[in-house]
Coordinates of C-alpha atoms and ligand atoms in Angstrom, one line a residue:
M5 CA 44.1 -7.5 -18.0
K6 CA 41.1 -9.5 -16.7
Y7 CA 40.3 -6.4 -14.6
L8 CA 40.3 -4.2 -17.6
T9 CA 38.2 -6.5 -19.6
A10 CA 35.5 -6.6 -17.0
A11 CA 35.5 -2.9 -16.6
S12 CA 35.3 -2.2 -20.2
R13 CA 32.4 -4.6 -20.5
L14 CA 30.4 -2.5 -18.0
L15 CA 31.4 0.7 -19.5
R16 CA 30.8 -0.4 -23.0
H17 CA 27.3 -1.2 -22.0
S18 CA 27.1 2.1 -20.4
S19 CA 28.0 4.2 -23.4
R20 CA 26.1 2.0 -25.8
N21 CA 22.9 2.2 -23.7
L22 CA 23.3 5.9 -23.2
S23 CA 24.5 7.1 -26.5
D24 CA 21.4 9.0 -27.3
H25 CA 21.2 10.7 -23.9
R26 CA 22.7 13.9 -22.9
S27 CA 25.8 13.4 -20.9
N28 CA 27.2 15.1 -17.8
L29 CA 30.5 16.9 -18.6
Q30 CA 31.6 16.9 -15.0
F31 CA 31.1 13.2 -14.8
F32 CA 33.3 12.6 -17.8
C33 CA 36.0 15.0 -16.8
S34 CA 36.3 13.6 -13.3
I35 CA 36.7 10.0 -14.2
R36 CA 38.6 10.1 -17.4
P37 CA 42.0 10.0 -15.8
S38 CA 41.0 6.9 -13.9
S39 CA 43.6 4.6 -12.4
S40 CA 42.5 1.7 -14.6
G41 CA 43.4 3.8 -17.6
L42 CA 40.0 3.4 -19.0
S43 CA 38.0 6.2 -20.6
Y44 CA 34.3 6.4 -20.0
T45 CA 33.9 9.2 -22.5
S46 CA 33.2 9.4 -26.1
L47 CA 34.1 12.4 -28.1
R48 CA 30.6 12.7 -29.6
S49 CA 28.9 13.1 -26.3
Y50 CA 31.6 15.5 -25.0
E51 CA 31.2 17.8 -28.0
H52 CA 27.4 17.7 -27.7
L53 CA 27.7 18.8 -24.1
I54 CA 30.0 21.7 -24.7
Q55 CA 27.4 23.1 -27.1
D56 CA 24.7 22.8 -24.4
D57 CA 26.1 25.3 -22.0
C58 CA 22.9 25.9 -20.2
F59 CA 22.4 22.3 -19.3
H60 CA 26.0 21.8 -18.4
R61 CA 25.9 24.7 -16.0
K62 CA 22.8 23.3 -14.4
I63 CA 24.4 20.0 -13.6
T64 CA 27.8 21.2 -12.6
L65 CA 26.4 23.6 -10.2
K66 CA 23.9 21.2 -8.8
N67 CA 25.1 17.8 -9.6
I68 CA 22.1 16.0 -8.1
C69 CA 20.2 13.2 -9.7
F70 CA 16.7 14.0 -8.7
R71 CA 14.7 10.9 -8.2
G72 CA 11.6 10.3 -10.2
S73 CA 10.6 12.5 -13.1
G74 CA 10.9 15.7 -11.1
V75 CA 7.3 15.5 -10.1
G76 CA 5.8 13.0 -7.8
I77 CA 4.5 9.9 -9.3
L78 CA 1.0 10.8 -8.3
H79 CA 1.0 13.8 -10.7
C80 CA 1.0 11.2 -13.4
L81 CA -2.0 9.3 -12.0
P82 CA -5.6 10.3 -12.4
K83 CA -7.4 10.3 -9.2
F84 CA -10.4 8.6 -10.7
Q85 CA -10.7 5.5 -12.7
S86 CA -9.3 6.1 -16.2
D87 CA -6.3 5.3 -18.3
G88 CA -6.7 1.6 -17.8
I89 CA -6.6 1.8 -14.0
R90 CA -9.2 -0.5 -12.6
T91 CA -11.2 0.3 -9.6
H92 CA -11.6 -2.3 -6.9
H93 CA -13.5 -0.9 -4.1
R94 CA -13.3 -3.4 -1.3
N95 CA -13.0 -2.5 2.3
L96 CA -10.2 -4.9 3.2
A97 CA -9.2 -7.9 1.2
S98 CA -11.5 -9.9 3.3
T99 CA -14.8 -8.3 4.1
A100 CA -15.3 -10.5 7.1
L101 CA -12.7 -8.6 9.0
I102 CA -14.2 -5.1 8.9
P103 CA -15.3 -4.2 12.4
E104 CA -18.9 -3.1 12.9
R105 CA -19.6 0.6 13.0
N106 CA -19.1 1.7 16.6
K107 CA -22.6 2.6 17.7
S108 CA -21.4 5.1 20.2
F109 CA -20.4 7.5 17.4
A110 CA -22.8 10.2 16.5
T111 CA -23.8 11.1 12.9
I112 CA -23.4 14.6 11.6
N113 CA -26.4 16.9 11.6
S114 CA -27.1 20.5 10.4
D115 CA -26.0 22.0 13.7
D116 CA -22.6 20.4 13.3
I117 CA -22.3 21.8 9.8
S118 CA -23.2 25.3 11.1
Y119 CA -20.6 25.0 13.9
F120 CA -17.9 24.0 11.5
K121 CA -18.8 26.8 9.1
K122 CA -18.6 29.2 12.0
V123 CA -15.0 28.0 12.8
L124 CA -13.7 27.5 9.3
G125 CA -15.8 29.6 7.1
G126 CA -17.6 28.1 4.1
R127 CA -14.4 27.2 2.2
G128 CA -13.1 24.9 4.8
V129 CA -16.3 22.8 5.0
V130 CA -16.5 20.4 2.0
Q131 CA -19.7 18.6 1.1
D132 CA -19.2 18.5 -2.6
E133 CA -19.8 14.9 -3.8
E134 CA -17.0 14.7 -6.3
K135 CA -14.4 16.0 -3.8
L136 CA -15.7 13.7 -1.1
D137 CA -15.6 10.7 -3.5
D138 CA -11.9 11.5 -4.0
A139 CA -11.2 11.8 -0.3
N140 CA -13.2 8.7 0.5
T141 CA -11.1 6.6 -1.9
D142 CA -7.5 5.4 -1.3
W143 CA -4.6 5.5 -3.8
M144 CA -5.0 1.8 -4.5
R145 CA -8.7 2.1 -5.1
K146 CA -9.1 -0.7 -2.7
Y147 CA -10.8 0.9 0.3
K148 CA -13.8 3.2 0.1
G149 CA -15.5 5.1 2.9
S150 CA -18.7 7.0 3.0
S151 CA -17.9 10.3 4.7
K152 CA -20.3 13.1 4.0
L153 CA -18.0 15.8 5.3
M154 CA -14.4 17.0 4.9
L155 CA -12.9 19.8 7.0
Q156 CA -9.9 21.8 5.9
P157 CA -8.5 23.8 8.8
R158 CA -5.9 26.5 8.2
K159 CA -4.6 27.0 11.7
T160 CA -3.7 24.8 14.7
Q161 CA -6.4 26.7 16.7
E162 CA -9.0 25.6 14.1
V163 CA -7.9 22.0 14.4
S164 CA -8.2 22.3 18.2
Q165 CA -11.7 23.7 18.0
I166 CA -12.8 21.0 15.5
L167 CA -11.5 18.2 17.7
D168 CA -12.8 19.6 20.9
Y169 CA -16.2 19.8 19.3
C170 CA -16.1 16.3 17.7
N171 CA -15.0 14.8 21.0
S172 CA -17.8 16.4 22.9
R173 CA -20.3 15.2 20.2
C174 CA -18.6 11.8 19.9
L175 CA -18.1 12.3 16.1
A176 CA -15.4 10.1 14.8
V177 CA -12.7 11.6 12.6
V178 CA -10.0 10.5 10.1
P179 CA -6.9 12.7 9.8
Q180 CA -5.9 12.8 6.2
G181 CA -2.8 14.1 4.5
G182 CA -2.0 13.4 0.8
N183 CA -4.1 10.2 0.9
T184 CA -1.2 8.2 -0.6
G185 CA -1.3 5.6 2.3
L186 CA -1.3 2.0 1.2
V187 CA -3.0 0.3 4.1
G188 CA -6.4 2.0 4.2
G189 CA -5.5 4.3 7.1
S190 CA -6.3 7.6 5.5
I191 CA -9.9 7.0 4.4
P192 CA -13.0 6.6 6.5
V193 CA -14.3 3.1 7.1
Y194 CA -17.9 4.4 7.6
D195 CA -19.0 8.1 7.9
E196 CA -16.1 9.5 9.9
V197 CA -15.4 13.2 9.3
I198 CA -12.3 13.7 7.2
I199 CA -9.9 16.3 8.5
N200 CA -7.5 17.2 5.8
I201 CA -4.7 19.6 6.8
G202 CA -3.4 20.2 3.3
S203 CA -4.2 23.9 3.7
M204 CA -1.7 24.2 6.5
N205 CA 1.3 24.3 4.2
N206 CA 3.7 27.0 5.2
V207 CA 7.4 26.8 5.9
L208 CA 7.8 28.5 9.3
S209 CA 11.6 28.7 9.6
F210 CA 14.8 27.3 8.3
D211 CA 18.1 27.6 10.0
K212 CA 20.9 27.6 7.4
V213 CA 23.6 26.6 9.9
S214 CA 21.9 23.7 11.7
G215 CA 19.7 22.6 8.7
I216 CA 16.6 22.5 10.9
L217 CA 13.4 23.1 9.1
V218 CA 10.1 23.9 10.9
C219 CA 6.9 23.7 8.8
E220 CA 3.2 23.1 8.9
A221 CA 2.3 19.5 8.6
G222 CA 0.3 19.9 5.4
C223 CA 3.4 20.8 3.3
I224 CA 3.8 18.4 0.4
L225 CA 7.1 16.6 0.6
E226 CA 8.2 17.6 -2.9
N227 CA 7.5 21.2 -2.1
L228 CA 9.8 21.0 0.9
M229 CA 12.4 19.3 -1.3
S230 CA 12.2 22.3 -3.7
F231 CA 12.4 24.8 -0.9
L232 CA 15.5 23.1 0.6
D233 CA 17.1 22.8 -2.9
N234 CA 17.4 26.6 -2.9
E235 CA 19.0 26.5 0.5
G236 CA 21.5 23.8 -0.3
Y237 CA 19.9 21.1 1.8
I238 CA 17.7 18.0 1.1
M239 CA 15.0 16.3 3.0
P240 CA 16.2 13.2 4.9
L241 CA 13.4 11.1 3.3
D242 CA 12.3 10.6 -0.3
L243 CA 9.5 8.4 -1.7
G244 CA 7.6 7.7 -4.9
A245 CA 4.6 9.5 -3.5
K246 CA 6.5 12.8 -2.9
G247 CA 4.3 14.8 -5.2
S248 CA 1.3 14.3 -3.1
C249 CA 2.2 13.0 0.4
Q250 CA 2.5 15.6 3.2
I251 CA 5.1 15.8 5.8
G252 CA 2.4 15.3 8.5
G253 CA 1.4 12.1 6.8
N254 CA 5.0 11.0 6.5
V255 CA 5.5 11.6 10.2
S256 CA 2.3 9.9 11.1
T257 CA 3.2 6.8 9.1
N258 CA 6.9 7.0 10.0
A259 CA 7.6 6.7 6.3
G260 CA 10.8 5.1 5.2
G261 CA 11.5 5.3 1.5
L262 CA 14.7 5.6 -0.5
R263 CA 17.0 7.6 1.8
L264 CA 16.5 5.7 5.1
L265 CA 19.6 3.7 4.5
R266 CA 21.7 6.8 4.7
Y267 CA 19.7 9.2 6.9
G268 CA 17.9 6.8 9.2
S269 CA 14.2 6.8 10.2
L270 CA 12.0 9.8 11.1
H271 CA 12.4 8.9 14.7
G272 CA 16.0 10.2 14.3
S273 CA 15.4 13.2 12.0
V274 CA 12.2 14.6 13.5
L275 CA 13.2 16.9 16.3
G276 CA 9.9 18.2 17.4
L277 CA 6.1 18.2 16.7
E278 CA 3.0 20.1 17.5
V279 CA 0.1 17.8 17.9
V280 CA -3.6 18.3 18.7
L281 CA -5.1 15.7 20.9
A282 CA -8.6 14.3 20.6
N283 CA -10.0 16.7 23.2
G284 CA -8.5 19.7 21.4
T285 CA -5.5 20.1 23.7
V286 CA -2.5 21.4 21.7
L287 CA 0.8 19.7 22.7
D288 CA 3.7 22.0 21.9
M289 CA 6.6 19.7 21.5
L290 CA 8.1 21.7 18.6
G291 CA 11.6 21.7 19.8
T292 CA 14.5 22.4 17.5
L293 CA 17.2 20.8 19.7
R294 CA 19.2 17.7 18.7
K295 CA 19.8 16.9 22.4
D296 CA 17.0 17.1 24.9
N297 CA 16.8 14.5 27.7
T298 CA 14.0 16.0 29.7
G299 CA 11.6 13.3 30.7
Y300 CA 9.7 11.1 28.3
D301 CA 10.2 12.0 24.7
L302 CA 6.5 12.1 23.8
K303 CA 6.8 13.1 20.2
H304 CA 7.9 9.5 19.4
L305 CA 4.5 8.3 20.3
F306 CA 3.0 10.3 17.5
I307 CA 5.6 9.3 14.9
G308 CA 4.0 6.3 13.2
S309 CA 0.8 6.4 15.2
E310 CA -1.2 6.9 11.9
G311 CA -3.6 9.5 13.2
S312 CA -4.8 7.4 16.0
L313 CA -3.4 9.5 18.9
G314 CA -3.5 13.0 17.6
I315 CA -3.3 15.3 14.6
V316 CA 0.2 16.5 13.7
T317 CA 0.0 20.2 12.9
K318 CA 3.7 21.3 12.8
V319 CA 7.0 19.5 12.3
S320 CA 10.6 20.3 13.1
I321 CA 13.0 18.2 11.1
L322 CA 16.8 18.0 10.8
T323 CA 17.8 18.1 7.1
P324 CA 21.1 17.1 5.7
P325 CA 23.2 19.3 3.4
M326 CA 23.0 18.7 -0.3
L327 CA 26.2 17.1 -1.4
S328 CA 27.7 17.9 -4.8
S329 CA 28.4 14.4 -6.2
V330 CA 25.6 11.9 -6.8
N331 CA 26.0 8.8 -8.9
L332 CA 23.5 6.1 -9.8
A333 CA 24.2 2.6 -11.1
F334 CA 21.5 0.3 -12.5
L335 CA 22.8 -3.2 -12.2
A336 CA 21.8 -6.8 -13.0
C337 CA 22.4 -10.0 -10.9
E338 CA 21.5 -13.5 -12.0
D339 CA 20.4 -14.7 -8.5
Y340 CA 19.3 -13.4 -5.2
L341 CA 22.4 -14.5 -3.4
S342 CA 24.4 -12.2 -5.6
C343 CA 22.1 -9.3 -4.7
Q344 CA 22.9 -10.0 -1.0
K345 CA 26.6 -10.2 -1.7
I346 CA 26.6 -7.0 -3.6
L347 CA 24.8 -5.3 -0.7
V348 CA 27.6 -6.4 1.7
E349 CA 30.2 -5.3 -0.8
A350 CA 28.5 -2.0 -1.3
K351 CA 28.4 -1.4 2.5
T352 CA 32.0 -2.1 2.9
K353 CA 33.5 -0.8 -0.3
L354 CA 31.4 2.3 -0.8
G355 CA 31.0 2.9 2.9
E356 CA 30.2 6.5 3.7
I357 CA 29.0 7.5 0.2
L358 CA 26.4 4.7 -0.2
S359 CA 23.1 6.5 -0.2
A360 CA 20.5 4.0 -1.6
F361 CA 20.4 0.3 -2.3
E362 CA 17.2 -0.8 -3.9
F363 CA 16.1 -4.0 -5.8
L364 CA 13.4 -5.3 -8.1
D365 CA 13.0 -8.7 -9.6
I366 CA 12.3 -9.6 -13.2
N367 CA 8.5 -9.7 -12.6
A368 CA 8.6 -6.1 -11.3
M369 CA 10.7 -5.0 -14.2
D370 CA 8.5 -6.6 -16.8
L371 CA 5.4 -4.9 -15.3
V372 CA 7.1 -1.5 -15.3
L373 CA 8.2 -1.8 -18.9
K374 CA 4.7 -3.0 -19.9
H375 CA 2.7 -0.2 -18.2
L376 CA 4.8 2.9 -17.9
D377 CA 5.1 5.1 -21.0
G378 CA 8.5 6.2 -22.2
L379 CA 10.6 3.9 -20.2
R380 CA 13.1 1.6 -21.7
D381 CA 15.1 -1.3 -20.3
P382 CA 18.5 0.2 -19.5
L383 CA 20.1 -3.2 -20.0
P384 CA 18.3 -4.5 -23.1
S385 CA 20.8 -7.0 -24.3
S386 CA 19.2 -9.8 -22.2
K387 CA 16.7 -10.3 -19.4
H388 CA 18.0 -10.6 -15.8
N389 CA 16.5 -12.1 -12.8
F390 CA 17.3 -9.2 -10.5
Y391 CA 18.0 -5.5 -10.8
V392 CA 19.8 -3.5 -8.2
L393 CA 20.0 0.3 -8.0
I394 CA 23.0 1.7 -6.1
E395 CA 23.3 5.4 -5.4
T396 CA 26.3 7.1 -4.0
T397 CA 26.3 10.6 -2.6
G398 CA 29.4 12.4 -1.5
S399 CA 31.2 15.7 -1.6
M400 CA 34.2 14.9 -3.8
E401 CA 33.4 13.9 -7.4
S402 CA 36.8 12.4 -8.2
H403 CA 36.9 10.4 -5.0
D404 CA 33.4 9.1 -5.3
K405 CA 33.9 8.1 -9.0
E406 CA 37.0 6.3 -8.2
K407 CA 35.4 4.4 -5.4
L408 CA 32.3 3.5 -7.4
E409 CA 34.4 2.4 -10.4
A410 CA 36.6 0.2 -8.3
F411 CA 33.6 -1.4 -6.6
L412 CA 31.8 -2.0 -9.9
V413 CA 34.9 -3.5 -11.6
Q414 CA 35.4 -5.8 -8.7
A415 CA 31.8 -6.9 -8.7
I416 CA 31.8 -7.7 -12.4
E417 CA 35.1 -9.4 -12.0
S418 CA 33.9 -11.7 -9.3
G419 CA 30.7 -12.5 -11.2
L420 CA 28.3 -10.9 -8.8
L421 CA 27.1 -8.5 -11.5
T422 CA 26.1 -9.7 -15.0
D423 CA 25.5 -6.3 -16.5
G424 CA 25.2 -2.7 -15.5
V425 CA 25.1 0.9 -16.5
V426 CA 26.0 4.1 -14.7
A427 CA 23.7 7.1 -15.2
Q428 CA 25.6 9.7 -17.2
D429 CA 23.2 12.6 -16.8
I430 CA 20.4 13.7 -14.7
N431 CA 17.7 12.6 -17.2
Q432 CA 19.1 9.1 -17.2
A433 CA 19.3 9.0 -13.4
S434 CA 15.6 10.1 -13.3
S435 CA 14.6 7.3 -15.7
F436 CA 16.4 4.7 -13.6
W437 CA 14.6 5.9 -10.5
R438 CA 11.4 6.0 -12.4
I439 CA 11.7 2.3 -13.1
R440 CA 12.1 1.5 -9.4
E441 CA 9.6 4.1 -8.1
G442 CA 7.1 3.2 -10.9
V443 CA 6.5 -0.4 -9.8
P444 CA 3.5 0.5 -7.5
E445 CA 1.9 2.5 -10.4
A446 CA 2.5 -0.4 -12.9
L447 CA 0.9 -2.8 -10.4
L448 CA -2.1 -0.5 -10.1
K449 CA -2.5 -0.5 -13.9
E450 CA -2.2 -4.3 -14.1
G451 CA -5.2 -5.0 -11.9
A452 CA -5.7 -5.9 -8.3
T453 CA -2.8 -6.1 -5.8
Y454 CA -2.4 -7.9 -2.5
K455 CA 0.4 -5.7 -1.0
Y456 CA 2.7 -6.7 1.8
D457 CA 5.4 -4.6 3.2
L458 CA 7.7 -6.8 5.3
S459 CA 10.9 -6.4 7.4
L460 CA 12.8 -9.6 7.1
P461 CA 16.4 -10.8 7.5
P462 CA 17.8 -10.2 4.0
E463 CA 19.1 -13.7 3.6
K464 CA 15.6 -15.2 4.1
M465 CA 13.6 -12.5 2.3
Y466 CA 13.4 -14.0 -1.2
N467 CA 12.5 -17.5 0.1
L468 CA 9.1 -16.1 0.9
V469 CA 8.7 -14.9 -2.6
E470 CA 9.6 -18.3 -4.0
E471 CA 7.3 -20.1 -1.6
M472 CA 4.5 -17.8 -2.5
R473 CA 5.0 -18.5 -6.2
Q474 CA 4.8 -22.2 -5.5
R475 CA 1.6 -21.8 -3.5
L476 CA -0.1 -19.7 -6.1
G477 CA 1.1 -21.3 -9.3
T478 CA -0.3 -19.6 -12.3
A479 CA -3.2 -18.0 -10.4
A480 CA -1.2 -14.8 -9.7
N481 CA 1.9 -12.9 -10.5
V482 CA 4.2 -12.6 -7.5
V483 CA 6.2 -9.4 -7.8
A484 CA 9.1 -8.4 -5.5
Y485 CA 11.0 -5.2 -5.0
G486 CA 12.0 -3.0 -2.1
H487 CA 14.6 -1.4 0.0
L488 CA 17.0 -4.3 0.2
G489 CA 19.5 -2.2 2.0
D490 CA 17.0 -1.8 4.9
G491 CA 15.8 -5.4 4.9
N492 CA 12.4 -4.3 3.6
L493 CA 10.7 -6.5 1.1
H494 CA 7.6 -5.3 -0.9
L495 CA 5.8 -8.5 -1.8
N496 CA 3.0 -7.8 -4.2
I497 CA 0.6 -10.4 -5.5
S498 CA -1.0 -9.2 -8.7
T499 CA -4.2 -10.7 -10.0
Q500 CA -6.9 -9.5 -12.5
Q501 CA -9.3 -9.0 -9.6
Y502 CA -9.6 -9.6 -5.9
D503 CA -10.5 -13.2 -5.2
D504 CA -11.1 -14.7 -1.7
N505 CA -9.7 -18.1 -2.8
I506 CA -6.4 -16.5 -3.7
L507 CA -6.5 -14.4 -0.5
A508 CA -7.0 -17.6 1.5
K509 CA -3.8 -19.0 0.0
I510 CA -1.8 -15.8 0.9
E511 CA -3.1 -15.1 4.4
P512 CA -2.4 -16.0 7.1
F513 CA 0.5 -17.8 5.5
V514 CA 2.4 -14.6 4.8
Y515 CA 2.0 -13.3 8.3
E516 CA 2.9 -16.6 9.9
W517 CA 6.0 -16.9 7.8
T518 CA 7.1 -13.4 8.7
S519 CA 6.3 -13.9 12.4
K520 CA 8.4 -17.1 12.4
Q521 CA 11.4 -15.1 11.2
R522 CA 10.7 -12.5 13.9
G523 CA 10.1 -10.1 11.0
S524 CA 7.7 -7.2 10.9
I525 CA 4.3 -7.3 9.1
S526 CA 4.8 -3.5 8.4
A527 CA 8.2 -2.2 7.6
E528 CA 7.1 1.3 6.6
H529 CA 3.6 1.5 5.3
G530 CA 1.9 1.1 8.7
I531 CA -1.0 -0.9 9.9
G532 CA -4.0 1.1 9.0
L533 CA -7.2 -0.8 8.5
M534 CA -5.6 -3.6 6.5
K535 CA -3.6 -5.0 9.4
A536 CA -5.3 -3.9 12.6
S537 CA -6.4 -7.4 13.3
K538 CA -2.9 -8.8 12.5
L539 CA -0.9 -6.7 14.9
H540 CA -0.2 -9.8 17.1
Y541 CA 2.0 -11.3 14.4
S542 CA 4.6 -8.8 15.2
N543 CA 3.8 -7.7 18.7
S544 CA 3.1 -9.6 21.9
A545 CA -0.3 -9.5 23.6
E546 CA 1.1 -7.5 26.4
T547 CA 2.6 -4.9 24.0
V548 CA -0.7 -4.5 22.2
Q549 CA -2.4 -4.0 25.6
V550 CA 0.0 -1.2 26.5
M551 CA -0.6 0.4 23.1
A552 CA -4.4 0.2 23.7
A553 CA -4.0 1.7 27.2
I554 CA -2.0 4.7 25.7
K555 CA -4.7 5.2 23.1
K556 CA -7.3 5.2 25.9
V557 CA -5.5 7.9 27.8
L558 CA -5.0 10.2 24.8
D559 CA -8.3 9.5 23.1
P560 CA -10.8 8.1 25.7
N561 CA -13.8 8.2 23.3
G562 CA -11.8 6.6 20.5
I563 CA -12.8 9.2 18.0
L564 CA -9.4 9.4 16.3
N565 CA -9.1 7.1 13.2
P566 CA -11.3 4.3 14.6
Y567 CA -10.9 0.7 13.4
K568 CA -7.3 1.4 12.5
V569 CA -3.9 0.4 13.9
L570 CA -5.2 -1.5 17.0
P571 CA -7.4 -4.5 17.0
T572 CA -10.9 -3.7 18.2
P573 CA -11.0 -6.4 20.9
A574 CA -7.8 -5.0 22.5
L575 CA -9.5 -1.6 22.8
S576 CA -12.6 -2.9 24.3
Q577 CA -10.6 -4.9 26.9
T578 CA -8.9 -1.7 28.1
Ligands
FAD623 P1 -2.2 9.8 4.2 O1 -2.2 8.7 3.2 O2 -3.2 10.8 4.0 O3 -2.3 9.2 5.7 C1 -1.6 8.1 6.1 C2 -1.9 7.9 7.6 O4 -1.4 9.0 8.4 C3 -3.4 7.8 7.9 O5 -3.6 6.9 9.0 C4 -3.8 9.2 8.3 O6 -4.9 9.2 9.2 C5 -2.5 9.7 9.0 N1 -2.3 11.1 8.9 C6 -2.1 11.8 7.7 N2 -1.8 13.1 8.0 C7 -1.8 13.2 9.4 C8 -1.6 14.3 10.3 N3 -1.3 15.5 9.9 N4 -1.7 14.0 11.6 C9 -2.1 12.8 12.1 N5 -2.3 11.7 11.2 C10 -2.1 11.9 9.9 N6 5.7 4.8 2.1 C11 6.9 4.6 2.6 O7 7.1 4.5 3.8 N7 8.0 4.4 1.8 C12 7.9 4.5 0.4 O8 8.9 4.3 -0.3 C13 6.6 4.7 -0.1 N8 6.4 4.9 -1.4 C14 5.2 5.1 -1.9 C15 5.0 5.2 -3.3 C16 3.7 5.3 -3.8 C17 3.6 5.4 -5.3 C18 2.6 5.4 -3.0 C19 1.3 5.7 -3.5 C20 2.8 5.4 -1.6 C21 4.0 5.2 -1.1 N9 4.2 5.1 0.3 C22 5.5 4.9 0.8 C23 3.1 5.2 1.2 C24 2.7 6.6 1.6 O9 3.1 7.5 0.6 C25 3.3 7.0 2.9 O10 2.8 6.3 3.9 C26 3.1 8.5 3.2 O11 3.9 8.8 4.3 C27 1.7 8.9 3.5 O12 1.6 10.3 3.5 P2 0.2 11.0 3.2 O13 0.4 12.5 3.4 O14 -0.3 10.7 1.9 O15 -0.7 10.4 4.3
MLT624 C1 7.9 1.6 -2.6 O1 9.0 1.4 -2.0 O2 7.8 1.6 -3.9 C2 6.7 1.9 -1.8 O3 6.8 1.6 -0.5 C3 5.4 1.6 -2.4 C4 5.1 0.2 -2.5 O4 5.6 -0.6 -1.8 O5 4.3 -0.2 -3.4
ZN625 ZN1 8.9 1.2 0.0

């Protein structure tokens, strides 16, 4: 009886909250004869669905809850300052840490421009001020370079010719993809030449049996998702920036995102790469084999190297099949301990169908509801300290529903969950994902953000957030969200504008705290410019020296993405 009461509480919330949304017939049909004897359905929504045959067919054939609004979040964001988004151009949160311009780098002259025009034609050589302003500015509007030239090659051979030339002239370059990076890695620090490979955007092959996709590195992630959708496959990674970020950028940052919990990191999914080195040498490592133990597996050096070792021009990636049954629950917990316990329960009880486990705290939720149009609190009856999104993906609707239902009922019963709702159609699932994926955009609209992306033991993670709140008092809003299932905390400190006094309270405290836990100061965003001088907090001096030595071998003149990833002193000692 107690069991039934708990379950009906969740489901009542569910139908009340969703009563004005279109519902998924297949969902209702599959769970109505549940073992608990409960019915999730209401006649009104069922009848409504039967009339809407077109929509019904769409979901039953492809019962996939696309994340986000169907387009990447960046499609909703103006590139330039408008819509209440403030601009804070600061190269680094602390200007004192910007390395001097390397005097050995040349500056571009008219002969250089003529050469590039000869290789690329006029269209691939961009000097237009507005376009350059865009390319010189990062997504957070925090870093701004002063490049006077952007090159847009269309072929690997062109990339090779450009790099060969730049290397011989000692012209520094910044590889740029979708420019959605969050650590100042994709924009020039000074006048580096921007090489954007967005024009290299063709799918080269797809093997329907193995699921192996080979494409050019400038393909936008969301376009690859759409391509695979037609083939019955999905990309093994998904992130809020999918509408703009490129697969080459994803590989170069070793992007994590929402599916890492299920499909692992790109070090596992990427099977091969084509990379152009600083001197123009093309490394063909574009294998399509799952097993290949022939010497050093060099492609791994380039995964996550943030454009500092070479330009990725082609990618071969293993993609998982699209499964027919996807469910998404938006849940509330009163305290962080309950979030952890729910994670353990989800891993054991949902097992093989668990495909995402994300969290946001009340501060993050409040910001999203304040800034993002058209979003409503899915659990409006009261405020909750923590929100958790649990997604399941499997191949048998009835089995998956039964598992999820049993899990949720038990979680309510044991008091771990205080409220919750299960998405009942694709629109609702999208709006739940939009809440989670919309936090960075909401932060951007709120003002300045000090953004930290940490790997920490989950049981310690939220202690840092609380300590930070104590340190900063009312001076800032400390916002936490992230990929809890992967031990990845996004700690964001939001203020009206950047202020060195606030920064001094945050850093080095945040890095020292992380280091003490043997955590990582970059779980997924990378090091870029922001953390090049902080690398030692997560890596020993010897490790950093080996990294610098590798950089020296592959890029002796240091033209590739200078001032990023590695601390300048480590490079000069090598
Ligand atoms: P860019 O930003 O253009 O570049 C990033 C770095 O890669 C730079 O150092 C650049 O020099 C280098 N680079 C780019 N292309 C190449 C290339 N072809 N060859 C060599 N180097 C190259 N990241 C996550 O990991 N997980 C998330 O969940 C996530 N969510 C995000 C949500 C939002 C709203 C935003 C704005 C960003 C998010 N990010 C996330 C960060 C960012 O989207 C990722 O790092 C992404 O992989 C960057 O891809 P990009 O094409 O935009 O690369
Ligand atoms: C996310 O998970 O939302 C992204 O990594 C972006 C961010 O941390 O702001
Ligand atoms: Zn993230």
